[in-house]
PDB file of C-alpha atoms in Angstrom:
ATOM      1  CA  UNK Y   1     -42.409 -79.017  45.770  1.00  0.00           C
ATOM      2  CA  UNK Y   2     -39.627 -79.088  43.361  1.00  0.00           C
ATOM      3  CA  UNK Y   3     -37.072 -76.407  43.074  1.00  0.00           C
ATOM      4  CA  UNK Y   4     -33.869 -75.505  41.244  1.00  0.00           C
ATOM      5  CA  UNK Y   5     -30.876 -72.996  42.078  1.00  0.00           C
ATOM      6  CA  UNK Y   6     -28.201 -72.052  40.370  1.00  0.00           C
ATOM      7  CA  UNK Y   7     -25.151 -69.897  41.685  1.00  0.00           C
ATOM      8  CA  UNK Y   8     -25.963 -65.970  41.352  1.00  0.00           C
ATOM      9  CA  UNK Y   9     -24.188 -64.626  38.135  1.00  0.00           C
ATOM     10  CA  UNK Y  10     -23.338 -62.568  36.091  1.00  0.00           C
ATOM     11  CA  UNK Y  11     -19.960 -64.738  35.116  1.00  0.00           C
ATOM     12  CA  UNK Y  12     -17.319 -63.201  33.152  1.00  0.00           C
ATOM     13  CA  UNK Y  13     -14.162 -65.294  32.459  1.00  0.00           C
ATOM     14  CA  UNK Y  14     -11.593 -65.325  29.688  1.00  0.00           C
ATOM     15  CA  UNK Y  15     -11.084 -66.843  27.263  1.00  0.00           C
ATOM     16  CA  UNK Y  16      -9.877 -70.694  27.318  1.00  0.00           C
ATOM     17  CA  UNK Y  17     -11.011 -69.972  31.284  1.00  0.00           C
ATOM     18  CA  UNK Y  18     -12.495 -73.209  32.917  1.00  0.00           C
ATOM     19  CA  UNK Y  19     -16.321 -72.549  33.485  1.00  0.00           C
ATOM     20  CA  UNK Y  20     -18.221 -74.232  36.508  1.00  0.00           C
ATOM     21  CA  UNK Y  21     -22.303 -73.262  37.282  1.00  0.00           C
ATOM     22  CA  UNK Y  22     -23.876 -74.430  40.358  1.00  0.00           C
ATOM     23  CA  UNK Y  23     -27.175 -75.802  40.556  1.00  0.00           C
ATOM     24  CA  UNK Y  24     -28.411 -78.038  43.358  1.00  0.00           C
ATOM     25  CA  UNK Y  25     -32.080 -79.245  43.419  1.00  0.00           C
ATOM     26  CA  UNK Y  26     -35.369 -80.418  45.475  1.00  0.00           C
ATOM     27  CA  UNK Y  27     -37.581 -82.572  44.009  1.00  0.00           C
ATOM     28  CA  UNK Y  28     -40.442 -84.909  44.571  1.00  0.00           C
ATOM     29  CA  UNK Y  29     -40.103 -87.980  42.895  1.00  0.00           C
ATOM     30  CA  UNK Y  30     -36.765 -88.966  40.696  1.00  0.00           C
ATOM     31  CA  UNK Y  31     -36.364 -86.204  38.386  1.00  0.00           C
ATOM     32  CA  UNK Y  32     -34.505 -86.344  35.038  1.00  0.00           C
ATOM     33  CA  UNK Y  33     -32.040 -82.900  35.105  1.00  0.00           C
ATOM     34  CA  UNK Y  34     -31.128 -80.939  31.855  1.00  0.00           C
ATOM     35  CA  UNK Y  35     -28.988 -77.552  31.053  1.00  0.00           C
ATOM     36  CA  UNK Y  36     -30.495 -75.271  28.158  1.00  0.00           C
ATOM     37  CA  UNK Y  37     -28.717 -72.238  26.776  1.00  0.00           C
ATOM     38  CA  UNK Y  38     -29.599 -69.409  25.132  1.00  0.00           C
ATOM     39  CA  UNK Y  39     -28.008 -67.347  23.244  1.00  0.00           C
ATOM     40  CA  UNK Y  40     -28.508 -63.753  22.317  1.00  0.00           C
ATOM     41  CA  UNK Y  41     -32.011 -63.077  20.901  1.00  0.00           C
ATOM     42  CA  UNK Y  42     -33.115 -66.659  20.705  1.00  0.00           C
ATOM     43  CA  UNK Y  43     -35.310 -69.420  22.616  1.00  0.00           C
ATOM     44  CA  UNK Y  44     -33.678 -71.785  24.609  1.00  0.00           C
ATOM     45  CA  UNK Y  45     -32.058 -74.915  23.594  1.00  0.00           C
ATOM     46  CA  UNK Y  46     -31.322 -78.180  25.266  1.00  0.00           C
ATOM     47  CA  UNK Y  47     -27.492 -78.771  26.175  1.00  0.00           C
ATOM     48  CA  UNK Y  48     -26.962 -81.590  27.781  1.00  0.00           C
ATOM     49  CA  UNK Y  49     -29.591 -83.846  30.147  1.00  0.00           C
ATOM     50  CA  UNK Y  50     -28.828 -86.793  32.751  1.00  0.00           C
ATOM     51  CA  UNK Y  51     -31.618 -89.509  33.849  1.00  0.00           C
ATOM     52  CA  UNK Y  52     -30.254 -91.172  36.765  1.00  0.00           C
ATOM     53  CA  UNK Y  53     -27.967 -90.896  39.579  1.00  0.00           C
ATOM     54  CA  UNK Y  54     -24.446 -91.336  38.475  1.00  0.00           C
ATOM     55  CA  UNK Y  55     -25.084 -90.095  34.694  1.00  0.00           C
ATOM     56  CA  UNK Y  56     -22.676 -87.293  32.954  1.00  0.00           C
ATOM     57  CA  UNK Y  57     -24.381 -85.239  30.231  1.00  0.00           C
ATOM     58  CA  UNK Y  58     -22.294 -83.722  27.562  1.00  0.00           C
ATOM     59  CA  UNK Y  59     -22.499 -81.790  24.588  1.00  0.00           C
ATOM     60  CA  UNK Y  60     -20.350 -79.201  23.013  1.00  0.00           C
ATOM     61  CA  UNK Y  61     -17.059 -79.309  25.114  1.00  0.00           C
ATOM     62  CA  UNK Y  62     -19.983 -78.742  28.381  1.00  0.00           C
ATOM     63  CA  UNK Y  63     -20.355 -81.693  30.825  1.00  0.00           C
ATOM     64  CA  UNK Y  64     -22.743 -82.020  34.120  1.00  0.00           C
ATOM     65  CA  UNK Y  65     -22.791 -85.311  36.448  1.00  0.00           C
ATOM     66  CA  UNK Y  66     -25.917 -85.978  38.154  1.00  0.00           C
ATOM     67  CA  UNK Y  67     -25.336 -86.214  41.998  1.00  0.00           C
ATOM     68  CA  UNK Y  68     -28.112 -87.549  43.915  1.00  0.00           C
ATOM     69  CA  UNK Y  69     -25.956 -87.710  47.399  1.00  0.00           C
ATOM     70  CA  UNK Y  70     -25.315 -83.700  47.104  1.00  0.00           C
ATOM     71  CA  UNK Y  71     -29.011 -83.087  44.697  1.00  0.00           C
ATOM     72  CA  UNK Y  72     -26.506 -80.989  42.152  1.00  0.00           C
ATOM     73  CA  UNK Y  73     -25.339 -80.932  38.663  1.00  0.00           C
ATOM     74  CA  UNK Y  74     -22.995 -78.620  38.366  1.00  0.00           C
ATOM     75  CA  UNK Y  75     -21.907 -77.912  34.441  1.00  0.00           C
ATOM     76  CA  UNK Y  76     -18.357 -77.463  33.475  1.00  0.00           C
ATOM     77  CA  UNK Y  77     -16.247 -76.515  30.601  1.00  0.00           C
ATOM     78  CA  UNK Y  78     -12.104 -77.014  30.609  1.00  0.00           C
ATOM     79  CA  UNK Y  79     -11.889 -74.130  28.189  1.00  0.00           C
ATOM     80  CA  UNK Y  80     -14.293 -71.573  27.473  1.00  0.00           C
ATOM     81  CA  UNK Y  81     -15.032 -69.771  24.133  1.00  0.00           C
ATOM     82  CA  UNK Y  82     -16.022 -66.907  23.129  1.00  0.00           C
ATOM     83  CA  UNK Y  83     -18.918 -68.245  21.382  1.00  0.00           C
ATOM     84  CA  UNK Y  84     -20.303 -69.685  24.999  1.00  0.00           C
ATOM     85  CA  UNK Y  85     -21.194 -66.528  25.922  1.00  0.00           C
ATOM     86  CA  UNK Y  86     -24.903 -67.025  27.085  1.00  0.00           C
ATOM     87  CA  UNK Y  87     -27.332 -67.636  29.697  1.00  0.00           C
ATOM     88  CA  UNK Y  88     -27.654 -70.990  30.979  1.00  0.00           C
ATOM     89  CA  UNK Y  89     -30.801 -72.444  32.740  1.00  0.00           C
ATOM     90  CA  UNK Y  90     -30.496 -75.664  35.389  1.00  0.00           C
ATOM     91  CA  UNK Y  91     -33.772 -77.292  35.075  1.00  0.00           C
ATOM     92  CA  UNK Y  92     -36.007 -80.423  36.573  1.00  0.00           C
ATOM     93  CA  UNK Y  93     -38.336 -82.611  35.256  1.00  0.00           C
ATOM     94  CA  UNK Y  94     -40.307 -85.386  37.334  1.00  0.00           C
ATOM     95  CA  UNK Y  95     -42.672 -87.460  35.636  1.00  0.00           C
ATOM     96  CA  UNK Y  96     -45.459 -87.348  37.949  1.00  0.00           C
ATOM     97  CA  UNK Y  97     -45.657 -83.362  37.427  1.00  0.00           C
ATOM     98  CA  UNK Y  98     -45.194 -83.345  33.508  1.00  0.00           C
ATOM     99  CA  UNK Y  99     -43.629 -80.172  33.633  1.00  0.00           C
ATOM    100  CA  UNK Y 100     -39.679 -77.954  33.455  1.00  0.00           C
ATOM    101  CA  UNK Y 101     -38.619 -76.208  36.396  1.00  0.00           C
ATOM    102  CA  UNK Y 102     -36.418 -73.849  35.765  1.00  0.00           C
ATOM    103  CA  UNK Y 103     -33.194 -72.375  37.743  1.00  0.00           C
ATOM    104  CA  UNK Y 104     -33.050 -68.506  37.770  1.00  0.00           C
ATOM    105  CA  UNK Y 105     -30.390 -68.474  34.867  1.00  0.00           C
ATOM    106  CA  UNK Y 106     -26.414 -67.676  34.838  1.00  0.00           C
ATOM    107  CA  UNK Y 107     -25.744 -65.219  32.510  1.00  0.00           C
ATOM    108  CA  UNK Y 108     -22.022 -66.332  31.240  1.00  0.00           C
ATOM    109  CA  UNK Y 109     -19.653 -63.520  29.549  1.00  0.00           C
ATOM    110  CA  UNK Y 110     -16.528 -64.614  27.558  1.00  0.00           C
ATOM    111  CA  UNK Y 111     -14.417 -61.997  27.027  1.00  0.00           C
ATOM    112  CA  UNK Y 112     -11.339 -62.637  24.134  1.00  0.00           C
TER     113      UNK Y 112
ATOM    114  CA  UNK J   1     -39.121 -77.227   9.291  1.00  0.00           C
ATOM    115  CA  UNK J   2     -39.635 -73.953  11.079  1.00  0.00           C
ATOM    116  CA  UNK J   3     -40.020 -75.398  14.117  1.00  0.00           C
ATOM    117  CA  UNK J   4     -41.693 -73.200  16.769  1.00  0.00           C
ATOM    118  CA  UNK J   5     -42.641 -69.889  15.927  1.00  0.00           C
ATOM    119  CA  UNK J   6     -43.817 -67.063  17.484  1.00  0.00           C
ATOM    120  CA  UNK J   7     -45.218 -63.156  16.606  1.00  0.00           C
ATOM    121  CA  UNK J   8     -44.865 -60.820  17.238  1.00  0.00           C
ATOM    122  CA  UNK J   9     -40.926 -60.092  18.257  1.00  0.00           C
ATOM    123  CA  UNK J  10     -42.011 -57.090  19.567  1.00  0.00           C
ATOM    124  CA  UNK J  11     -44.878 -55.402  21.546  1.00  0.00           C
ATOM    125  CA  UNK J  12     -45.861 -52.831  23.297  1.00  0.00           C
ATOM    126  CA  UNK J  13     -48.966 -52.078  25.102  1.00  0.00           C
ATOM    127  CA  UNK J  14     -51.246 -49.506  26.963  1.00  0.00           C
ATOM    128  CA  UNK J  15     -52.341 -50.531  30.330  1.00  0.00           C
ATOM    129  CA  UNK J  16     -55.552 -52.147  29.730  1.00  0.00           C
ATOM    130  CA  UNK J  17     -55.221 -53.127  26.199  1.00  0.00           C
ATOM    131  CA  UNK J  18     -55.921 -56.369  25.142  1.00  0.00           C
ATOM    132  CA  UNK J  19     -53.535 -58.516  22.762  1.00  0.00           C
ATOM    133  CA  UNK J  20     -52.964 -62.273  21.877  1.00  0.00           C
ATOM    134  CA  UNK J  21     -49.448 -63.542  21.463  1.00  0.00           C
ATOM    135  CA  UNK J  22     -49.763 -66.003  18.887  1.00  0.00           C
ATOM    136  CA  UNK J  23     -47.441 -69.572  19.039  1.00  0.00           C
ATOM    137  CA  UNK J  24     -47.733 -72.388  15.871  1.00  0.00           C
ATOM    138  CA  UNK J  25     -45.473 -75.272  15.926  1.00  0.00           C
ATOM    139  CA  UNK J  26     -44.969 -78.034  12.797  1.00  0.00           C
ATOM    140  CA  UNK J  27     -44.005 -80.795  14.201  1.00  0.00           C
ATOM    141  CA  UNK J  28     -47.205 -82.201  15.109  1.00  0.00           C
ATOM    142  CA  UNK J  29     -45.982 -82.473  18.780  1.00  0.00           C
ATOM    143  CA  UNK J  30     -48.908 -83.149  21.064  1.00  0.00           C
ATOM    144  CA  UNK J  31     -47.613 -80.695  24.660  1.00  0.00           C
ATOM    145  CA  UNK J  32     -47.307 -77.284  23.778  1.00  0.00           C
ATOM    146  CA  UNK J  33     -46.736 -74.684  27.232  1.00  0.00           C
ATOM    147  CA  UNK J  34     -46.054 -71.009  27.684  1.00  0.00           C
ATOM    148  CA  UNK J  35     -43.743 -69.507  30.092  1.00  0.00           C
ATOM    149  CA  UNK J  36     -42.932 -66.081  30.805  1.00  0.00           C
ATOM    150  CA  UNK J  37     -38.983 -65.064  31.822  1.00  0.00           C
ATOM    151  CA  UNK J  38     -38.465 -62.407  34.247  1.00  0.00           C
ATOM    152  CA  UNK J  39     -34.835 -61.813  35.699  1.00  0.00           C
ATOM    153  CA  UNK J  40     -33.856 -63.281  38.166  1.00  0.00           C
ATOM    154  CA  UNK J  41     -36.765 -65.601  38.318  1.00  0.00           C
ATOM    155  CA  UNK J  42     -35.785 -68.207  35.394  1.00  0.00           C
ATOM    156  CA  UNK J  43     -38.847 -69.415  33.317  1.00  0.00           C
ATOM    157  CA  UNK J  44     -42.227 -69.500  34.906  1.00  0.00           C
ATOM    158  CA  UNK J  45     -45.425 -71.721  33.150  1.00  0.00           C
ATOM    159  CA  UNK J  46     -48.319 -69.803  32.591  1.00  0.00           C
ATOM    160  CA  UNK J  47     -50.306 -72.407  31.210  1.00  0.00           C
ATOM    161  CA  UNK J  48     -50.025 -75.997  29.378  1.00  0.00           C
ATOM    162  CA  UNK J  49     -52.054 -78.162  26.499  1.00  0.00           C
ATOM    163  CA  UNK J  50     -51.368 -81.971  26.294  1.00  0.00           C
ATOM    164  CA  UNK J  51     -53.554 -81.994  23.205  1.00  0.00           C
ATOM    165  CA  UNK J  52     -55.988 -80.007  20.981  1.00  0.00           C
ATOM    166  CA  UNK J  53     -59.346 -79.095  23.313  1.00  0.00           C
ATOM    167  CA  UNK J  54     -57.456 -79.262  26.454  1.00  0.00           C
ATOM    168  CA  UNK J  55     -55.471 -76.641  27.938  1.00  0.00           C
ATOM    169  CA  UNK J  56     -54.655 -76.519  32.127  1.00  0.00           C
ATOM    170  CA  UNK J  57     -52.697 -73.550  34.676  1.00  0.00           C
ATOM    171  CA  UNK J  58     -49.207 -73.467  35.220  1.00  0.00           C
ATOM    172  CA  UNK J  59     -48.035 -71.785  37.746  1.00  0.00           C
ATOM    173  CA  UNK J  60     -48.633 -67.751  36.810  1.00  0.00           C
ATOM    174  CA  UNK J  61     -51.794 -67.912  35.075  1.00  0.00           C
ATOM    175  CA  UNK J  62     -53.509 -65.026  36.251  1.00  0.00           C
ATOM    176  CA  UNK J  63     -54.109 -62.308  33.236  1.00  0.00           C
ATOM    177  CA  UNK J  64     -53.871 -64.578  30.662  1.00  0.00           C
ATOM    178  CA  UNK J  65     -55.976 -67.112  28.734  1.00  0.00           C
ATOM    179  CA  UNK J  66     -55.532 -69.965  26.151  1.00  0.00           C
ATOM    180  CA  UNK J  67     -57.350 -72.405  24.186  1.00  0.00           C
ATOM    181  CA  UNK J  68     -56.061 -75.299  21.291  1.00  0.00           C
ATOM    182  CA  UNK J  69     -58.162 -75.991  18.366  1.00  0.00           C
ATOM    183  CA  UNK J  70     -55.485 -77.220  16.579  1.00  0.00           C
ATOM    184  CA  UNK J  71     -52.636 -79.594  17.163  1.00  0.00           C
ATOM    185  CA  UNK J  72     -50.468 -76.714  15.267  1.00  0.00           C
ATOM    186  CA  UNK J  73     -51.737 -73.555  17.191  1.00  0.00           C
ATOM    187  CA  UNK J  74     -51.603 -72.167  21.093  1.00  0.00           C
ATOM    188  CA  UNK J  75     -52.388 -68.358  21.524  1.00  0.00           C
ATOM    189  CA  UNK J  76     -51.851 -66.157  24.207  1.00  0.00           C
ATOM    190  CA  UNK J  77     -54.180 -63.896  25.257  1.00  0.00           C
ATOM    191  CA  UNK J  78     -53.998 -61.077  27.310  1.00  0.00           C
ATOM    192  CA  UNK J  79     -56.899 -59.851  28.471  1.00  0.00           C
ATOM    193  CA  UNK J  80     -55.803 -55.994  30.193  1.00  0.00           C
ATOM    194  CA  UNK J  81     -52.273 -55.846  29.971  1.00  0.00           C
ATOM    195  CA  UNK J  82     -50.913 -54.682  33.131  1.00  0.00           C
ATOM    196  CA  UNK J  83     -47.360 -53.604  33.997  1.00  0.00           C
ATOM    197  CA  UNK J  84     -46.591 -56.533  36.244  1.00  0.00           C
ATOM    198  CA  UNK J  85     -46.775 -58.676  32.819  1.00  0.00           C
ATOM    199  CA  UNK J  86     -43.869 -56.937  31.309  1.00  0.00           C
ATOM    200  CA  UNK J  87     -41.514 -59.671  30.225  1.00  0.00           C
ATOM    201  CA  UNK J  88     -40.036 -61.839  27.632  1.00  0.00           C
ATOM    202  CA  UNK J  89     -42.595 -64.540  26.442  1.00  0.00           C
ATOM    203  CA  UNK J  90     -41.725 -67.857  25.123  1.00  0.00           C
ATOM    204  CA  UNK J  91     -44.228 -70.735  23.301  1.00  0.00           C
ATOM    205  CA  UNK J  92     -43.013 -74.520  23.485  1.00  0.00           C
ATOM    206  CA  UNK J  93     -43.523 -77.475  22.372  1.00  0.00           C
ATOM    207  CA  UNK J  94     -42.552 -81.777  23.336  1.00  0.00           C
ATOM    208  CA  UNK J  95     -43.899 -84.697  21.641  1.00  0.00           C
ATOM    209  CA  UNK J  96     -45.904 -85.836  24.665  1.00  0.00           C
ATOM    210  CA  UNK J  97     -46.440 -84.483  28.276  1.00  0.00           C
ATOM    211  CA  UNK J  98     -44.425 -87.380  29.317  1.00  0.00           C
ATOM    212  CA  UNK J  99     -41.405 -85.946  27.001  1.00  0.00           C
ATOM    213  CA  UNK J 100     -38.993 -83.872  29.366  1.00  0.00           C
ATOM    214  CA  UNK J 101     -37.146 -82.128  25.310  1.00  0.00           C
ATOM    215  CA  UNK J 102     -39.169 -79.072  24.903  1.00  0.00           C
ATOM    216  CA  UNK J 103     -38.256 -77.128  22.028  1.00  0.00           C
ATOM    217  CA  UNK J 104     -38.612 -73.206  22.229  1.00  0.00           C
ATOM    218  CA  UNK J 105     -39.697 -70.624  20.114  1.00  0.00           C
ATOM    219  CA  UNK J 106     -37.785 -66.995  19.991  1.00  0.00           C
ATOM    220  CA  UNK J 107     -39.739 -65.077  22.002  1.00  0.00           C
ATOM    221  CA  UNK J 108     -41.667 -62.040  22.565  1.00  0.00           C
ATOM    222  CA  UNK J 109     -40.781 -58.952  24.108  1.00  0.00           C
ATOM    223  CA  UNK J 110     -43.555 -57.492  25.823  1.00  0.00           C
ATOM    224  CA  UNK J 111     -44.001 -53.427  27.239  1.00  0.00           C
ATOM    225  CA  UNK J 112     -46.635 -52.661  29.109  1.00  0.00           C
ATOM    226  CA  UNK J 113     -46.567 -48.834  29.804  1.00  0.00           C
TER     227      UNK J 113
END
């Protein structure tokens, strides 16, 4: 089946810190892969997505390359606000299942 | 354009009550899903409708029921809340099964007590 993990949080950093998240992935099939965020209080919201091997999403200062020889995209900021704080969500999605699977969430803590 | 919407924010429930979480969306997007998020466990699908009439299990969908009888509307129902289904719900909603950009609601908190 497919699967998704992300590195164990919580994450607090500073400030201007650089940010890296973990995920690695199983799938069936060739899956597309995607970050969401959310923020405080709200739903979640697409970041930034990749559809093949070799790809780099990006969106807000946040990037993620899809690696099919290691199955990860890892997201990474150079310098972290205080604004990013947030829990982010590594997630799958293969065609053939028509569904999101979801990593357990990295709660990320920016502290000024 | 509200987008996704969901009520309540806020619920709590006796053990054995009955409620339905309701979920109405605007832009006539055809795949609308609900998950439930429980830490340390991400998002979970409880169940799924590709289109008005047709609804389908996710992966959690014991407790709960659905239906779509319109394109704008997929309600929750819980039938006799338990404890076990204390947890933050959320509605969403793609243009097509086939669409992998779901767009999500705000949630409901649920307490079962």
């Amino acid at each position: 089946g497919n699967s998704v993990t992300q590195m164990e949080g919580p994450v607090t950093l500073s400030e201007e810190a650089f940010l890296t998240i973990n995920c690695t992935y199983t799938a069936t099939g060739y899956p597309s892969l995607f970050w969401y965020v959310q923020y405080p209080g709200e739903g979640l919201q697409l970041l930034l997505k990749a559809t093949k091997a070799d790809d780099k999403g990006s969106n807000k200062g946040f990037e993620a390359t899809y690696r099919k020889e290691t199955t990860s995209f890892h997201l990474e900021k150079g310098s972290v606000q205080v604004s990013d704080s947030a829990v982010y969500f590594c997630a799958l999605f293969v065609t053939s299942g028509s569904r999101l699977t979801f990593g357990e969430g990295t709660q990320l803590t920016v502290n000024p | 354009n509200a987008g996704v919407t969901q009520t309540p924010k806020f619920q709590v429930l006796k053990t054995g009550q009955s409620m339905t979480l309701q979920c109405a969306q605007d832009m006539n997007h055809e795949y609308m899903s609900w998950y439930r998020q429980d830490p340390g466990m991400g998002l979970r699908l409880i169940h799924y409708s590709v289109g008005a009439g047709i609804t389908d299990q996710g992966e959690v969908p014991n407790g709960y029921n659905v239906s779509r009888s319109t394109t704008e509307d997929f309600p929750l129902r819980l039938l006799s809340a338990a404890p076990s289904q204390t947890s933050v719900y959320f509605c969403a909603s793609s243009y097509s099964r086939e669409s992998y950009e779901q767009y999500f609601g705000p949630g409901t908190r649920l307490t079962v007590t």
